[in-house]
PDB file of C-alpha atoms in Angstrom:
ATOM      1  CA  MET A   1     -56.219  -9.600   2.985  1.00  0.00           C
ATOM      2  CA  THR A   2     -55.388  -8.839  -0.931  1.00  0.00           C
ATOM      3  CA  SER A   3     -57.997  -9.499  -3.133  1.00  0.00           C
ATOM      4  CA  ARG A   4     -57.255 -10.815  -6.214  1.00  0.00           C
ATOM      5  CA  GLY A   5     -58.858  -7.864  -8.197  1.00  0.00           C
ATOM      6  CA  ASP A   6     -56.129  -6.152  -5.747  1.00  0.00           C
ATOM      7  CA  ALA A   7     -53.483  -8.049  -7.248  1.00  0.00           C
ATOM      8  CA  ASP A   8     -54.214  -8.678 -10.914  1.00  0.00           C
ATOM      9  CA  GLU A   9     -54.246  -4.287 -10.207  1.00  0.00           C
ATOM     10  CA  GLY A  10     -50.711  -4.634  -8.867  1.00  0.00           C
ATOM     11  CA  THR A  11     -49.441  -7.283 -11.520  1.00  0.00           C
ATOM     12  CA  ALA A  12     -51.019  -5.189 -14.498  1.00  0.00           C
ATOM     13  CA  ALA A  13     -49.612  -2.017 -13.429  1.00  0.00           C
ATOM     14  CA  ARG A  14     -45.714  -2.885 -12.783  1.00  0.00           C
ATOM     15  CA  PRO A  15     -46.024  -2.975 -16.877  1.00  0.00           C
ATOM     16  CA  ARG A  16     -47.711   0.702 -16.979  1.00  0.00           C
ATOM     17  CA  VAL A  17     -44.602   1.627 -14.598  1.00  0.00           C
ATOM     18  CA  GLN A  18     -42.253   0.084 -16.294  1.00  0.00           C
ATOM     19  CA  SER A  19     -43.101   1.411 -19.921  1.00  0.00           C
ATOM     20  CA  ALA A  20     -43.062   4.407 -18.925  1.00  0.00           C
ATOM     21  CA  ALA A  21     -39.894   4.836 -17.995  1.00  0.00           C
ATOM     22  CA  ARG A  22     -38.464   2.965 -20.764  1.00  0.00           C
ATOM     23  CA  THR A  23     -40.288   6.163 -22.707  1.00  0.00           C
ATOM     24  CA  VAL A  24     -38.444   8.421 -20.576  1.00  0.00           C
ATOM     25  CA  ALA A  25     -35.636   6.851 -21.273  1.00  0.00           C
ATOM     26  CA  ILE A  26     -35.168   6.784 -25.254  1.00  0.00           C
ATOM     27  CA  LEU A  27     -36.531  10.633 -24.939  1.00  0.00           C
ATOM     28  CA  LEU A  28     -33.344  11.550 -22.798  1.00  0.00           C
ATOM     29  CA  ALA A  29     -31.115   9.060 -24.659  1.00  0.00           C
ATOM     30  CA  VAL A  30     -32.511  10.740 -27.710  1.00  0.00           C
ATOM     31  CA  ALA A  31     -32.021  14.320 -26.065  1.00  0.00           C
ATOM     32  CA  ARG A  32     -28.742  13.558 -25.226  1.00  0.00           C
ATOM     33  CA  SER A  33     -27.635  12.544 -29.204  1.00  0.00           C
ATOM     34  CA  ASP A  34     -26.139  14.972 -31.216  1.00  0.00           C
ATOM     35  CA  ARG A  35     -27.355  13.776 -34.102  1.00  0.00           C
ATOM     36  CA  GLY A  36     -30.086  11.461 -33.134  1.00  0.00           C
ATOM     37  CA  LEU A  37     -29.683   7.864 -32.798  1.00  0.00           C
ATOM     38  CA  THR A  38     -30.914   4.458 -35.130  1.00  0.00           C
ATOM     39  CA  THR A  39     -32.566   1.818 -33.789  1.00  0.00           C
ATOM     40  CA  LYS A  40     -30.071   0.173 -32.591  1.00  0.00           C
ATOM     41  CA  GLU A  41     -28.412   2.880 -30.176  1.00  0.00           C
ATOM     42  CA  ILE A  42     -31.662   2.869 -28.452  1.00  0.00           C
ATOM     43  CA  SER A  43     -31.601  -0.011 -28.160  1.00  0.00           C
ATOM     44  CA  GLU A  44     -28.262  -0.443 -26.579  1.00  0.00           C
ATOM     45  CA  GLN A  45     -28.290   2.657 -24.275  1.00  0.00           C
ATOM     46  CA  VAL A  46     -31.069   2.355 -23.237  1.00  0.00           C
ATOM     47  CA  GLY A  47     -30.512  -1.424 -22.207  1.00  0.00           C
ATOM     48  CA  ILE A  48     -34.355  -3.384 -23.878  1.00  0.00           C
ATOM     49  CA  GLY A  49     -34.760  -5.896 -26.790  1.00  0.00           C
ATOM     50  CA  ARG A  50     -35.346  -3.912 -30.503  1.00  0.00           C
ATOM     51  CA  GLN A  51     -38.578  -5.039 -30.719  1.00  0.00           C
ATOM     52  CA  THR A  52     -39.548  -2.919 -27.690  1.00  0.00           C
ATOM     53  CA  VAL A  53     -37.748   0.002 -28.455  1.00  0.00           C
ATOM     54  CA  TYR A  54     -40.502  -0.167 -32.102  1.00  0.00           C
ATOM     55  CA  HIS A  55     -43.617  -0.132 -30.372  1.00  0.00           C
ATOM     56  CA  LEU A  56     -42.216   2.448 -28.142  1.00  0.00           C
ATOM     57  CA  LEU A  57     -40.803   4.469 -30.395  1.00  0.00           C
ATOM     58  CA  HIS A  58     -44.413   4.123 -32.226  1.00  0.00           C
ATOM     59  CA  THR A  59     -45.987   5.814 -29.565  1.00  0.00           C
ATOM     60  CA  LEU A  60     -43.578   8.113 -29.608  1.00  0.00           C
ATOM     61  CA  THR A  61     -43.405   9.821 -33.010  1.00  0.00           C
ATOM     62  CA  GLU A  62     -47.342   9.458 -32.857  1.00  0.00           C
ATOM     63  CA  THR A  63     -47.238  12.043 -30.430  1.00  0.00           C
ATOM     64  CA  GLY A  64     -44.428  14.390 -31.824  1.00  0.00           C
ATOM     65  CA  MET A  65     -42.468  13.390 -28.880  1.00  0.00           C
ATOM     66  CA  LEU A  66     -40.122  11.283 -31.569  1.00  0.00           C
ATOM     67  CA  ALA A  67     -39.954  12.193 -35.470  1.00  0.00           C
ATOM     68  CA  ARG A  68     -37.584  10.085 -38.254  1.00  0.00           C
ATOM     69  CA  GLY A  69     -34.765  12.749 -39.343  1.00  0.00           C
ATOM     70  CA  GLY A  70     -33.928  12.405 -43.289  1.00  0.00           C
ATOM     71  CA  ASP A  71     -31.164  10.705 -42.906  1.00  0.00           C
ATOM     72  CA  GLY A  72     -33.966   7.583 -40.945  1.00  0.00           C
ATOM     73  CA  ARG A  73     -32.081   8.903 -37.888  1.00  0.00           C
ATOM     74  CA  ILE A  74     -34.566   8.824 -34.180  1.00  0.00           C
ATOM     75  CA  ILE A  75     -34.431  12.500 -33.957  1.00  0.00           C
ATOM     76  CA  LEU A  76     -36.379  15.369 -30.871  1.00  0.00           C
ATOM     77  CA  GLY A  77     -40.224  15.639 -32.730  1.00  0.00           C
ATOM     78  CA  LEU A  78     -41.403  19.486 -32.821  1.00  0.00           C
ATOM     79  CA  ASN A  79     -43.669  18.883 -29.597  1.00  0.00           C
ATOM     80  CA  VAL A  80     -40.734  18.572 -27.452  1.00  0.00           C
ATOM     81  CA  GLY A  81     -40.473  22.298 -27.946  1.00  0.00           C
ATOM     82  CA  SER A  82     -43.981  22.352 -25.506  1.00  0.00           C
ATOM     83  CA  LEU A  83     -42.266  20.652 -22.514  1.00  0.00           C
ATOM     84  CA  VAL A  84     -39.014  23.032 -22.936  1.00  0.00           C
ATOM     85  CA  ALA A  85     -41.180  26.429 -23.020  1.00  0.00           C
ATOM     86  CA  GLY A  86     -43.423  24.314 -20.223  1.00  0.00           C
ATOM     87  CA  PHE A  87     -39.004  24.366 -18.264  1.00  0.00           C
ATOM     88  CA  ASP A  88     -38.918  27.244 -18.798  1.00  0.00           C
ATOM     89  CA  ARG A  89     -42.187  28.577 -17.657  1.00  0.00           C
ATOM     90  CA  GLN A  90     -42.835  26.307 -14.496  1.00  0.00           C
ATOM     91  CA  LEU A  91     -39.916  25.066 -13.176  1.00  0.00           C
ATOM     92  CA  SER A  92     -37.147  27.669 -12.746  1.00  0.00           C
ATOM     93  CA  PRO A  93     -33.370  26.378 -12.308  1.00  0.00           C
ATOM     94  CA  SER A  94     -32.751  29.182 -10.197  1.00  0.00           C
ATOM     95  CA  GLU A  95     -35.180  28.612  -7.643  1.00  0.00           C
ATOM     96  CA  ARG A  96     -34.978  24.213  -7.463  1.00  0.00           C
ATOM     97  CA  LEU A  97     -31.246  25.088  -7.403  1.00  0.00           C
ATOM     98  CA  ALA A  98     -30.856  27.618  -4.568  1.00  0.00           C
ATOM     99  CA  PRO A  99     -31.613  25.296  -1.606  1.00  0.00           C
ATOM    100  CA  LEU A 100     -29.072  23.012  -2.845  1.00  0.00           C
ATOM    101  CA  VAL A 101     -27.152  25.831  -3.276  1.00  0.00           C
ATOM    102  CA  ARG A 102     -27.161  27.609   0.039  1.00  0.00           C
ATOM    103  CA  ARG A 103     -26.840  23.875   2.296  1.00  0.00           C
ATOM    104  CA  LEU A 104     -23.177  23.332   0.284  1.00  0.00           C
ATOM    105  CA  ALA A 105     -22.258  27.114   1.536  1.00  0.00           C
ATOM    106  CA  GLN A 106     -24.033  25.825   5.387  1.00  0.00           C
ATOM    107  CA  GLU A 107     -21.975  22.673   5.191  1.00  0.00           C
ATOM    108  CA  THR A 108     -18.131  24.275   3.481  1.00  0.00           C
ATOM    109  CA  ASP A 109     -18.535  27.562   4.671  1.00  0.00           C
ATOM    110  CA  GLU A 110     -17.634  29.010   1.197  1.00  0.00           C
ATOM    111  CA  THR A 111     -19.408  30.769  -1.644  1.00  0.00           C
ATOM    112  CA  SER A 112     -21.118  27.955  -3.577  1.00  0.00           C
ATOM    113  CA  TYR A 113     -22.833  27.676  -6.568  1.00  0.00           C
ATOM    114  CA  ALA A 114     -25.009  25.874  -9.629  1.00  0.00           C
ATOM    115  CA  ALA A 115     -24.337  25.754 -13.217  1.00  0.00           C
ATOM    116  CA  GLY A 116     -26.150  24.841 -16.406  1.00  0.00           C
ATOM    117  CA  TRP A 117     -26.883  24.805 -20.637  1.00  0.00           C
ATOM    118  CA  HIS A 118     -29.084  28.012 -21.013  1.00  0.00           C
ATOM    119  CA  LEU A 119     -29.479  28.758 -24.256  1.00  0.00           C
ATOM    120  CA  GLY A 120     -26.070  27.213 -25.792  1.00  0.00           C
ATOM    121  CA  GLU A 121     -23.916  29.035 -23.043  1.00  0.00           C
ATOM    122  CA  ILE A 122     -22.963  27.948 -19.033  1.00  0.00           C
ATOM    123  CA  THR A 123     -24.124  29.984 -17.055  1.00  0.00           C
ATOM    124  CA  VAL A 124     -24.524  30.222 -13.300  1.00  0.00           C
ATOM    125  CA  HIS A 125     -27.580  29.720 -12.064  1.00  0.00           C
ATOM    126  CA  ALA A 126     -27.391  30.149  -8.185  1.00  0.00           C
ATOM    127  CA  VAL A 127     -24.455  31.346  -5.807  1.00  0.00           C
ATOM    128  CA  SER A 128     -24.519  31.770  -2.627  1.00  0.00           C
ATOM    129  CA  ARG A 129     -22.128  33.557  -0.057  1.00  0.00           C
ATOM    130  CA  GLY A 130     -19.919  31.101   2.926  1.00  0.00           C
ATOM    131  CA  SER A 131     -19.564  32.780   6.955  1.00  0.00           C
ATOM    132  CA  ASN A 132     -15.599  32.009   5.685  1.00  0.00           C
ATOM    133  CA  PRO A 133     -14.394  36.112   6.850  1.00  0.00           C
ATOM    134  CA  VAL A 134     -12.687  35.862   4.177  1.00  0.00           C
ATOM    135  CA  GLN A 135     -14.563  34.168   0.825  1.00  0.00           C
ATOM    136  CA  ALA A 136     -13.039  34.005  -2.948  1.00  0.00           C
ATOM    137  CA  ALA A 137     -14.498  36.342  -4.950  1.00  0.00           C
ATOM    138  CA  GLU A 138     -17.941  36.044  -5.909  1.00  0.00           C
ATOM    139  CA  THR A 139     -18.701  35.018  -9.599  1.00  0.00           C
ATOM    140  CA  PRO A 140     -22.260  36.868 -10.348  1.00  0.00           C
ATOM    141  CA  LEU A 141     -26.180  34.798 -10.872  1.00  0.00           C
ATOM    142  CA  GLY A 142     -26.427  34.313 -14.943  1.00  0.00           C
ATOM    143  CA  PHE A 143     -22.429  34.560 -15.802  1.00  0.00           C
ATOM    144  CA  THR A 144     -21.737  32.816 -18.831  1.00  0.00           C
ATOM    145  CA  GLY A 145     -17.876  32.362 -20.725  1.00  0.00           C
ATOM    146  CA  LEU A 146     -14.376  31.379 -19.795  1.00  0.00           C
ATOM    147  CA  ALA A 147     -16.198  28.012 -18.578  1.00  0.00           C
ATOM    148  CA  HIS A 148     -13.113  27.018 -20.187  1.00  0.00           C
ATOM    149  CA  ALA A 149     -11.510  28.651 -17.204  1.00  0.00           C
ATOM    150  CA  ARG A 150     -14.136  27.692 -14.504  1.00  0.00           C
ATOM    151  CA  ALA A 151     -14.422  24.098 -12.701  1.00  0.00           C
ATOM    152  CA  SER A 152     -17.737  24.033 -13.406  1.00  0.00           C
ATOM    153  CA  GLY A 153     -17.217  25.125 -16.928  1.00  0.00           C
ATOM    154  CA  LYS A 154     -14.987  22.467 -17.808  1.00  0.00           C
ATOM    155  CA  MET A 155     -17.263  19.465 -15.964  1.00  0.00           C
ATOM    156  CA  LEU A 156     -19.955  20.147 -18.217  1.00  0.00           C
ATOM    157  CA  LEU A 157     -17.951  20.331 -21.183  1.00  0.00           C
ATOM    158  CA  ALA A 158     -16.590  16.609 -19.951  1.00  0.00           C
ATOM    159  CA  MET A 159     -20.068  15.112 -19.943  1.00  0.00           C
ATOM    160  CA  MET A 160     -20.818  16.361 -23.347  1.00  0.00           C
ATOM    161  CA  PRO A 161     -19.432  14.120 -26.140  1.00  0.00           C
ATOM    162  CA  ALA A 162     -16.426  15.277 -27.924  1.00  0.00           C
ATOM    163  CA  ASP A 163     -17.442  16.532 -31.338  1.00  0.00           C
ATOM    164  CA  GLU A 164     -20.067  18.391 -29.689  1.00  0.00           C
ATOM    165  CA  ARG A 165     -17.574  19.981 -27.231  1.00  0.00           C
ATOM    166  CA  ALA A 166     -15.065  20.387 -30.337  1.00  0.00           C
ATOM    167  CA  ARG A 167     -18.286  22.547 -31.857  1.00  0.00           C
ATOM    168  CA  TYR A 168     -18.321  24.826 -28.529  1.00  0.00           C
ATOM    169  CA  LEU A 169     -14.991  25.436 -28.095  1.00  0.00           C
ATOM    170  CA  ALA A 170     -15.123  26.437 -32.250  1.00  0.00           C
ATOM    171  CA  SER A 171     -17.059  29.039 -31.184  1.00  0.00           C
ATOM    172  CA  HIS A 172     -15.534  29.697 -27.421  1.00  0.00           C
ATOM    173  CA  PRO A 173     -11.869  30.212 -27.744  1.00  0.00           C
ATOM    174  CA  LEU A 174      -9.594  28.984 -25.279  1.00  0.00           C
ATOM    175  CA  GLU A 175      -8.311  32.614 -24.564  1.00  0.00           C
ATOM    176  CA  PRO A 176      -5.429  32.912 -21.383  1.00  0.00           C
ATOM    177  CA  VAL A 177      -7.598  34.381 -17.835  1.00  0.00           C
ATOM    178  CA  THR A 178      -4.276  33.751 -16.281  1.00  0.00           C
ATOM    179  CA  GLY A 179      -1.204  32.253 -16.930  1.00  0.00           C
ATOM    180  CA  HIS A 180      -2.532  29.084 -15.069  1.00  0.00           C
ATOM    181  CA  THR A 181      -5.007  28.956 -17.639  1.00  0.00           C
ATOM    182  CA  ILE A 182      -5.380  25.828 -19.712  1.00  0.00           C
ATOM    183  CA  VAL A 183      -5.122  27.325 -23.881  1.00  0.00           C
ATOM    184  CA  GLU A 184      -3.753  24.310 -25.701  1.00  0.00           C
ATOM    185  CA  ALA A 185      -6.413  21.860 -27.082  1.00  0.00           C
ATOM    186  CA  ASP A 186      -4.313  18.629 -26.626  1.00  0.00           C
ATOM    187  CA  ALA A 187      -3.883  19.611 -23.168  1.00  0.00           C
ATOM    188  CA  PHE A 188      -7.526  20.814 -22.217  1.00  0.00           C
ATOM    189  CA  GLU A 189      -8.684  17.523 -23.917  1.00  0.00           C
ATOM    190  CA  LYS A 190      -6.920  15.962 -21.831  1.00  0.00           C
ATOM    191  CA  GLU A 191      -8.138  18.022 -19.206  1.00  0.00           C
ATOM    192  CA  MET A 192     -11.491  16.211 -19.969  1.00  0.00           C
ATOM    193  CA  GLY A 193     -10.062  12.939 -19.631  1.00  0.00           C
ATOM    194  CA  LEU A 194      -8.757  13.219 -15.974  1.00  0.00           C
ATOM    195  CA  VAL A 195     -12.192  14.911 -15.022  1.00  0.00           C
ATOM    196  CA  ARG A 196     -14.465  12.073 -16.387  1.00  0.00           C
ATOM    197  CA  GLU A 197     -12.162   9.638 -15.478  1.00  0.00           C
ATOM    198  CA  ARG A 198     -12.150  11.713 -11.385  1.00  0.00           C
ATOM    199  CA  GLY A 199     -15.782  12.659 -11.566  1.00  0.00           C
ATOM    200  CA  TYR A 200     -14.756  16.299 -10.254  1.00  0.00           C
ATOM    201  CA  ALA A 201     -13.399  18.904 -11.742  1.00  0.00           C
ATOM    202  CA  THR A 202     -11.138  21.625 -10.745  1.00  0.00           C
ATOM    203  CA  ASP A 203      -9.818  25.441 -11.453  1.00  0.00           C
ATOM    204  CA  ARG A 204      -7.045  26.290  -9.628  1.00  0.00           C
ATOM    205  CA  GLU A 205      -5.887  29.779 -10.245  1.00  0.00           C
ATOM    206  CA  GLU A 206      -7.679  29.871 -13.754  1.00  0.00           C
ATOM    207  CA  LEU A 207      -9.444  32.103 -13.674  1.00  0.00           C
ATOM    208  CA  ALA A 208      -8.456  34.713 -10.994  1.00  0.00           C
ATOM    209  CA  GLU A 209      -5.716  34.700  -9.511  1.00  0.00           C
ATOM    210  CA  GLY A 210      -5.269  33.476  -5.833  1.00  0.00           C
ATOM    211  CA  VAL A 211      -9.360  31.366  -6.157  1.00  0.00           C
ATOM    212  CA  CYS A 212      -9.723  27.782  -6.109  1.00  0.00           C
ATOM    213  CA  CYS A 213     -13.153  26.135  -7.336  1.00  0.00           C
ATOM    214  CA  ALA A 214     -14.588  22.467  -7.345  1.00  0.00           C
ATOM    215  CA  ALA A 215     -17.424  21.144  -8.905  1.00  0.00           C
ATOM    216  CA  VAL A 216     -19.364  18.232  -9.563  1.00  0.00           C
ATOM    217  CA  PRO A 217     -22.256  16.638 -11.447  1.00  0.00           C
ATOM    218  CA  LEU A 218     -25.904  16.789 -10.147  1.00  0.00           C
ATOM    219  CA  ASP A 219     -27.641  13.715 -10.177  1.00  0.00           C
ATOM    220  CA  GLY A 220     -24.372  11.666 -11.289  1.00  0.00           C
ATOM    221  CA  GLY A 221     -24.602  13.779 -14.205  1.00  0.00           C
ATOM    222  CA  ARG A 222     -28.038  12.559 -14.587  1.00  0.00           C
ATOM    223  CA  SER A 223     -29.341  16.237 -14.923  1.00  0.00           C
ATOM    224  CA  PRO A 224     -28.047  19.256 -17.299  1.00  0.00           C
ATOM    225  CA  TYR A 225     -26.640  21.390 -13.367  1.00  0.00           C
ATOM    226  CA  VAL A 226     -22.917  20.694 -12.054  1.00  0.00           C
ATOM    227  CA  LEU A 227     -22.183  22.454  -8.363  1.00  0.00           C
ATOM    228  CA  ALA A 228     -19.099  24.381  -7.362  1.00  0.00           C
ATOM    229  CA  VAL A 229     -17.283  25.749  -4.127  1.00  0.00           C
ATOM    230  CA  SER A 230     -14.774  28.758  -4.699  1.00  0.00           C
ATOM    231  CA  ALA A 231     -12.257  29.147  -2.048  1.00  0.00           C
ATOM    232  CA  PRO A 232      -9.151  31.118  -1.729  1.00  0.00           C
ATOM    233  CA  ARG A 233      -5.988  28.780  -2.401  1.00  0.00           C
ATOM    234  CA  ALA A 234      -4.559  27.609   1.052  1.00  0.00           C
ATOM    235  CA  ARG A 235      -8.279  27.372   2.114  1.00  0.00           C
ATOM    236  CA  PHE A 236      -9.423  25.396  -0.886  1.00  0.00           C
ATOM    237  CA  GLU A 237      -5.607  23.250  -0.391  1.00  0.00           C
ATOM    238  CA  GLU A 238      -6.112  22.981   3.120  1.00  0.00           C
ATOM    239  CA  ASN A 239      -9.458  21.708   3.137  1.00  0.00           C
ATOM    240  CA  PHE A 240     -10.199  20.052  -0.273  1.00  0.00           C
ATOM    241  CA  GLU A 241     -10.884  15.979   0.157  1.00  0.00           C
ATOM    242  CA  ARG A 242     -13.606  18.014   3.113  1.00  0.00           C
ATOM    243  CA  ASP A 243     -15.328  20.063   0.563  1.00  0.00           C
ATOM    244  CA  LEU A 244     -15.163  17.333  -2.341  1.00  0.00           C
ATOM    245  CA  ALA A 245     -17.313  14.917   0.340  1.00  0.00           C
ATOM    246  CA  ILE A 246     -19.240  17.515   0.705  1.00  0.00           C
ATOM    247  CA  LEU A 247     -19.735  18.483  -2.611  1.00  0.00           C
ATOM    248  CA  ARG A 248     -20.815  14.900  -4.128  1.00  0.00           C
ATOM    249  CA  LYS A 249     -22.828  14.031  -0.481  1.00  0.00           C
ATOM    250  CA  VAL A 250     -25.012  17.816  -1.741  1.00  0.00           C
ATOM    251  CA  ALA A 251     -25.298  16.549  -5.357  1.00  0.00           C
ATOM    252  CA  GLU A 252     -26.445  13.046  -4.939  1.00  0.00           C
ATOM    253  CA  VAL A 253     -29.940  14.492  -4.682  1.00  0.00           C
ATOM    254  CA  SER A 254     -31.822  12.896  -7.488  1.00  0.00           C
ATOM    255  CA  PHE A 255     -32.974  15.554 -10.075  1.00  0.00           C
ATOM    256  CA  ILE A 256     -36.391  14.796 -10.253  1.00  0.00           C
ATOM    257  CA  GLU A 257     -37.195  14.508  -7.158  1.00  0.00           C
ATOM    258  CA  LEU A 258     -35.492  17.941  -7.232  1.00  0.00           C
ATOM    259  CA  LEU A 259     -38.122  19.178  -9.155  1.00  0.00           C
ATOM    260  CA  LYS A 260     -41.139  17.673  -7.273  1.00  0.00           C
ATOM    261  CA  SER A 261     -39.849  19.962  -4.389  1.00  0.00           C
TER     262      SER A 261
END
């Protein structure tokens, strides 16, 4: 039988858990924004009332996790730097993502990758070779650059706000890598729209002749990482639907749960 004290404790615990979840949601919303957010924008994006937002913002600003910019918008506070440093120190993306990439390679028999943002660049964080005798050329661990020609890069770029993507591309030109690389700005933006609509990105011989790749976001786009599979063109086209389904299944893992593993 549950005692009254236990019931009261359980009832009291729920708001605290909900409050913590809302606090984290606000932090993530501000972190994903380009110039910070207004209180109204936070309320709309997170889906909670303005009054509750005010209360949570008070705590977040008092603790240095958020701050008010000169224009009154809510931006990240200085104490967030400690979280970033701690993440880099304690939770190496390569170590956490490697098991997923190995599973992907085992299930598809193709070379598989995980990629994400690191110091402003789209970087390969984990690689695992497939078991097929003939494999696609392997992109090395730590590889950056040519994001516009890589399925993983296109997926991550498509997930960005348009103005943020434009700034990235201003310093990372759409240079031709092969005859299939998209190099026109309008065509690339159209490709970004298709990627968002489909929920996956492809590179059909855009990075290397005869090699194709597909990528999907990890945890439904709630994390800054993507998973990708690469294969010779003929096998890529033949197994595309199967490999895409495997990609999506493996990528369903919760990023929060992944960090706990």
